[in-house]
Amino acid sequence: MHSFLLGDLILTEVLQGFKNDKDFRIAKKLLLNFPLVDMVGQELAIKSAINYRLLRKKGLIVRKTIDVIIGTFCIHYNFSLLHDDKDFEPLEKHLKLKTVKI
């Protein structure tokens, strides 16, 4: 059995994608059943910037800063990230982000 939690930034990313108000409300209700955690503070903000810079020095650009923050959060707490997004591949390969792909 797997345990799941939902980061506040991931909640934002998922919910902002809904065009239809009804779908937004349904998704919000369902997602708020998961334990919700705050993802960024000073320490993780700095670690995220360091990780972004490390990838950039290797010639890799992650298109969205939020993906670096989410990945850094998971690395820091040794969580596996459930995703379907190729933007996390540099974090997997170079920063040892553990993932579960959909």
Coordinates of N, CA, C and O in Angstrom, one line a residue:
M1 N 0.8 -1.2 0.0 CA 0.0 0.0 0.0 C 0.9 1.2 0.0 O 1.9 1.3 0.7
H2 N 0.5 2.2 -0.8 CA 1.2 3.5 -0.9 C 0.5 4.6 -0.1 O -0.7 4.6 -0.1
S3 N 1.3 5.4 0.5 CA 0.7 6.6 1.1 C 0.9 7.8 0.2 O 2.0 7.9 -0.5
F4 N -0.1 8.7 0.1 CA 0.0 9.8 -0.8 C -0.2 11.1 0.0 O -0.9 11.1 1.0
L5 N 0.5 12.1 -0.4 CA 0.2 13.5 0.2 C 0.2 14.4 -1.0 O 0.7 14.1 -2.1
L6 N -0.3 15.6 -0.8 CA -0.5 16.6 -1.8 C 0.2 17.9 -1.3 O -0.1 18.4 -0.3
G7 N 1.1 18.3 -2.1 CA 1.7 19.6 -1.8 C 0.9 20.8 -2.3 O 0.2 20.7 -3.3
D8 N 1.0 21.9 -1.6 CA 0.2 23.0 -1.9 C 0.4 23.6 -3.3 O -0.5 24.0 -4.0
L9 N 1.7 23.5 -3.7 CA 2.0 24.0 -5.1 C 1.4 23.0 -6.1 O 1.0 23.5 -7.2
I10 N 1.4 21.7 -5.9 CA 0.8 20.8 -6.8 C -0.7 21.0 -6.9 O -1.3 21.0 -8.0
L11 N -1.3 21.3 -5.7 CA -2.7 21.6 -5.7 C -3.0 22.8 -6.6 O -3.9 22.8 -7.5
T12 N -2.2 23.8 -6.5 CA -2.3 25.0 -7.4 C -2.2 24.6 -8.9 O -3.0 25.0 -9.7
E13 N -1.2 23.9 -9.2 CA -0.9 23.5 -10.6 C -2.0 22.7 -11.2 O -2.5 22.9 -12.3
V14 N -2.6 21.7 -10.4 CA -3.7 20.9 -10.9 C -4.9 21.7 -11.1 O -5.6 21.7 -12.1
L15 N -5.3 22.5 -10.1 CA -6.6 23.2 -10.1 C -6.6 24.3 -11.1 O -7.6 24.6 -11.7
Q16 N -5.5 24.9 -11.4 CA -5.5 26.1 -12.3 C -5.7 25.6 -13.8 O -6.1 26.4 -14.6
G17 N -5.6 24.3 -14.0 CA -5.8 23.7 -15.3 C -7.2 23.5 -15.7 O -7.5 23.2 -16.9
F18 N -8.2 23.6 -14.8 CA -9.6 23.4 -15.1 C -10.2 24.6 -15.7 O -10.2 25.7 -15.2
K19 N -10.9 24.4 -16.9 CA -11.6 25.5 -17.6 C -13.0 25.6 -17.1 O -13.6 26.7 -17.0
N20 N -13.6 24.5 -16.7 CA -15.0 24.4 -16.3 C -15.1 24.5 -14.8 O -14.4 23.8 -14.1
D21 N -15.9 25.4 -14.3 CA -16.1 25.7 -12.9 C -16.6 24.4 -12.1 O -16.1 24.1 -11.0
K22 N -17.5 23.7 -12.7 CA -18.0 22.4 -12.1 C -16.8 21.4 -11.9 O -16.7 20.8 -10.8
D23 N -16.0 21.2 -13.0 CA -14.9 20.3 -12.9 C -13.9 20.8 -11.8 O -13.3 20.0 -11.1
F24 N -13.7 22.1 -11.8 CA -12.8 22.7 -10.7 C -13.3 22.3 -9.3 O -12.5 21.9 -8.5
R25 N -14.6 22.5 -9.1 CA -15.1 22.3 -7.8 C -15.0 20.8 -7.4 O -14.7 20.4 -6.3
I26 N -15.3 19.9 -8.4 CA -15.2 18.5 -8.1 C -13.8 18.1 -7.8 O -13.5 17.3 -6.8
A27 N -12.9 18.5 -8.6 CA -11.4 18.2 -8.4 C -11.0 18.7 -7.1 O -10.2 18.0 -6.3
K28 N -11.3 19.9 -6.7 CA -10.9 20.5 -5.4 C -11.4 19.7 -4.3 O -10.7 19.3 -3.4
K29 N -12.7 19.3 -4.3 CA -13.2 18.5 -3.3 C -12.5 17.1 -3.1 O -12.2 16.7 -2.0
L30 N -12.2 16.5 -4.3 CA -11.5 15.2 -4.2 C -10.1 15.4 -3.7 O -9.6 14.6 -2.9
L31 N -9.4 16.4 -4.2 CA -8.0 16.6 -3.9 C -7.8 16.9 -2.4 O -6.8 16.6 -1.8
L32 N -8.7 17.6 -1.9 CA -8.6 18.0 -0.5 C -8.8 16.9 0.5 O -8.7 17.0 1.7
N33 N -9.1 15.7 0.0 CA -9.2 14.5 0.8 C -7.8 13.9 1.2 O -7.6 13.1 2.1
F34 N -6.8 14.4 0.4 CA -5.4 14.0 0.7 C -4.8 14.9 1.7 O -5.1 16.0 1.8
P35 N -3.8 14.3 2.5 CA -3.1 15.2 3.4 C -2.4 16.3 2.6 O -1.7 16.0 1.6
L36 N -2.5 17.5 3.0 CA -1.9 18.7 2.3 C -0.7 19.2 3.1 O -0.8 19.4 4.3
V37 N 0.4 19.5 2.4 CA 1.6 20.0 3.1 C 2.1 21.2 2.4 O 1.9 21.4 1.2
D38 N 2.6 22.2 3.2 CA 3.3 23.3 2.6 C 4.6 22.9 2.1 O 5.4 22.1 2.7
M39 N 5.0 23.4 0.9 CA 6.2 22.9 0.2 C 7.4 23.8 0.3 O 8.5 23.3 0.1
V40 N 7.3 25.0 0.5 CA 8.4 25.9 0.4 C 8.6 26.8 1.6 O 7.7 27.3 2.1
G41 N 9.8 26.8 2.1 CA 10.2 27.7 3.1 C 11.6 28.2 2.7 O 12.0 27.9 1.6
Q42 N 12.3 28.9 3.5 CA 13.6 29.4 3.2 C 14.6 28.4 2.8 O 15.2 28.5 1.7
E43 N 14.7 27.3 3.5 CA 15.6 26.2 3.2 C 15.4 25.6 1.8 O 16.3 25.5 1.0
L44 N 14.1 25.3 1.6 CA 13.9 24.6 0.3 C 13.9 25.6 -0.9 O 14.2 25.2 -2.0
A45 N 13.6 26.9 -0.6 CA 13.7 27.9 -1.7 C 15.2 28.0 -2.1 O 15.5 28.1 -3.3
I46 N 16.1 28.0 -1.1 CA 17.5 28.1 -1.5 C 18.0 26.8 -2.1 O 18.7 26.9 -3.1
K47 N 17.6 25.6 -1.6 CA 18.0 24.4 -2.3 C 17.5 24.3 -3.7 O 18.1 23.8 -4.6
S48 N 16.3 24.8 -3.9 CA 15.7 24.8 -5.3 C 16.5 25.7 -6.2 O 16.8 25.3 -7.4
A49 N 16.9 26.8 -5.7 CA 17.8 27.7 -6.5 C 19.1 27.1 -6.9 O 19.6 27.1 -8.0
I50 N 19.7 26.4 -5.9 CA 20.9 25.7 -6.1 C 20.8 24.6 -7.1 O 21.6 24.4 -8.0
N51 N 19.7 23.8 -7.0 CA 19.4 22.8 -8.0 C 19.2 23.3 -9.4 O 19.7 22.7 -10.3
Y52 N 18.5 24.4 -9.5 CA 18.2 25.0 -10.8 C 19.6 25.4 -11.4 O 19.9 25.2 -12.6
R53 N 20.4 26.1 -10.6 CA 21.7 26.5 -11.1 C 22.6 25.3 -11.5 O 23.3 25.4 -12.5
L54 N 22.6 24.3 -10.7 CA 23.4 23.1 -11.0 C 22.9 22.5 -12.4 O 23.8 22.2 -13.2
L55 N 21.7 22.4 -12.6 CA 21.2 21.9 -13.9 C 21.6 22.8 -15.0 O 22.0 22.4 -16.1
R56 N 21.4 24.1 -14.8 CA 21.8 25.1 -15.8 C 23.3 25.0 -16.2 O 23.7 25.1 -17.3
K57 N 24.1 24.8 -15.2 CA 25.6 24.6 -15.4 C 25.9 23.4 -16.3 O 26.9 23.4 -17.0
K58 N 25.0 22.4 -16.2 CA 25.1 21.2 -17.1 C 24.5 21.4 -18.5 O 24.4 20.5 -19.2
G59 N 24.0 22.6 -18.7 CA 23.4 22.9 -20.0 C 21.9 22.5 -20.1 O 21.4 22.5 -21.2
L60 N 21.3 22.2 -18.9 CA 19.9 21.8 -18.9 C 19.0 22.9 -18.4 O 19.4 23.5 -17.3
I61 N 18.0 23.2 -19.0 CA 17.0 24.2 -18.6 C 15.7 23.5 -18.3 O 15.1 22.8 -19.1
V62 N 15.3 23.6 -17.0 CA 13.9 23.2 -16.7 C 13.0 24.3 -17.0 O 13.2 25.4 -16.5
R63 N 12.0 24.1 -17.8 CA 11.1 25.2 -18.3 C 10.4 25.9 -17.2 O 10.1 27.1 -17.3
K64 N 10.0 25.2 -16.1 CA 9.2 25.8 -15.1 C 9.9 25.8 -13.7 O 10.2 24.7 -13.3
T65 N 10.1 26.9 -13.1 CA 10.7 26.9 -11.8 C 10.0 26.1 -10.8 O 10.6 25.4 -9.9
I66 N 8.6 26.1 -10.9 CA 7.9 25.3 -9.9 C 8.2 23.8 -10.0 O 8.2 23.1 -9.0
D67 N 8.6 23.3 -11.2 CA 9.0 21.9 -11.3 C 10.3 21.6 -10.5 O 10.4 20.6 -9.9
V68 N 11.2 22.6 -10.5 CA 12.4 22.4 -9.7 C 12.1 22.5 -8.2 O 12.6 21.7 -7.4
I69 N 11.2 23.3 -7.8 CA 10.8 23.4 -6.4 C 10.1 22.1 -6.0 O 10.4 21.5 -4.9
I70 N 9.2 21.6 -6.8 CA 8.5 20.3 -6.5 C 9.5 19.2 -6.4 O 9.5 18.4 -5.5
G71 N 10.4 19.1 -7.4 CA 11.4 18.0 -7.4 C 12.3 18.1 -6.2 O 12.7 17.1 -5.5
T72 N 12.8 19.3 -5.9 CA 13.6 19.5 -4.7 C 12.9 19.1 -3.4 O 13.6 18.5 -2.5
F73 N 11.7 19.5 -3.3 CA 10.9 19.1 -2.1 C 10.9 17.5 -2.0 O 11.2 17.0 -0.9
C74 N 10.7 16.8 -3.1 CA 10.6 15.4 -3.0 C 12.0 14.8 -2.7 O 12.1 13.8 -1.9
I75 N 13.0 15.4 -3.3 CA 14.4 14.9 -3.0 C 14.7 15.1 -1.5 O 15.2 14.2 -0.9
H76 N 14.4 16.3 -1.0 CA 14.8 16.6 0.3 C 14.1 15.7 1.3 O 14.7 15.3 2.3
Y77 N 12.8 15.3 1.1 CA 12.1 14.5 2.0 C 12.1 13.0 1.6 O 11.4 12.2 2.2
N78 N 12.9 12.7 0.6 CA 13.0 11.3 0.1 C 11.6 10.7 -0.3 O 11.3 9.6 -0.1
F79 N 10.8 11.6 -1.0 CA 9.5 11.1 -1.5 C 9.7 10.8 -3.0 O 10.5 11.3 -3.7
S80 N 8.8 9.9 -3.5 CA 8.7 9.6 -4.9 C 7.6 10.5 -5.4 O 6.6 10.7 -4.8
L81 N 7.9 11.1 -6.6 CA 6.9 12.0 -7.3 C 6.1 11.3 -8.3 O 6.7 10.7 -9.2
L82 N 4.8 11.3 -8.2 CA 3.9 10.7 -9.2 C 3.7 11.8 -10.2 O 3.2 12.9 -9.9
H83 N 4.0 11.5 -11.5 CA 3.9 12.6 -12.5 C 3.8 11.9 -13.9 O 4.1 10.8 -14.1
D84 N 3.5 12.8 -14.9 CA 3.5 12.5 -16.3 C 4.0 13.7 -17.0 O 3.3 14.3 -17.8
D85 N 5.3 14.1 -16.7 CA 5.8 15.3 -17.2 C 7.3 15.2 -17.5 O 8.1 14.9 -16.5
K86 N 7.7 15.3 -18.7 CA 9.1 15.1 -19.1 C 10.0 16.2 -18.5 O 11.3 16.0 -18.4
D87 N 9.5 17.3 -18.0 CA 10.3 18.3 -17.4 C 11.0 17.8 -16.1 O 12.0 18.5 -15.7
F88 N 10.6 16.7 -15.5 CA 11.3 16.2 -14.3 C 12.4 15.3 -14.7 O 13.2 14.9 -13.8
E89 N 12.6 14.9 -15.9 CA 13.7 14.0 -16.3 C 15.1 14.5 -15.9 O 15.9 13.7 -15.4
P90 N 15.4 15.8 -16.1 CA 16.8 16.2 -15.6 C 17.0 16.1 -14.1 O 18.1 15.8 -13.7
L91 N 15.9 16.3 -13.4 CA 16.0 16.1 -11.9 C 16.2 14.6 -11.6 O 16.9 14.3 -10.6
E92 N 15.5 13.8 -12.3 CA 15.7 12.3 -12.1 C 17.1 11.9 -12.4 O 17.8 11.2 -11.6
K93 N 17.6 12.3 -13.6 CA 18.9 11.9 -14.0 C 20.1 12.5 -13.3 O 21.1 11.8 -12.9
H94 N 20.0 13.8 -12.9 CA 21.1 14.5 -12.4 C 21.0 14.8 -10.9 O 22.0 15.0 -10.2
L95 N 19.8 14.7 -10.3 CA 19.6 15.0 -8.9 C 19.0 13.9 -8.1 O 18.7 14.0 -6.9
K96 N 18.8 12.7 -8.8 CA 18.3 11.5 -8.2 C 16.9 11.6 -7.6 O 16.6 11.1 -6.6
L97 N 16.1 12.4 -8.3 CA 14.7 12.4 -8.0 C 14.1 11.1 -8.2 O 14.2 10.5 -9.3
K98 N 13.4 10.5 -7.2 CA 12.7 9.3 -7.4 C 11.3 9.6 -7.9 O 10.6 10.5 -7.4
T99 N 10.8 8.8 -8.9 CA 9.5 9.1 -9.5 C 8.7 7.8 -9.7 O 9.3 6.7 -9.8
V100 N 7.4 8.1 -9.9 CA 6.5 7.0 -10.3 C 5.7 7.7 -11.4 O 5.1 8.7 -11.3
K101 N 5.8 7.1 -12.6 CA 5.2 7.7 -13.8 C 3.8 7.1 -14.0 O 3.6 5.9 -13.7
I102 N 2.9 7.9 -14.4 CA 1.5 7.5 -14.6 C 1.5 6.7 -15.9 O 2.1 7.0 -16.9

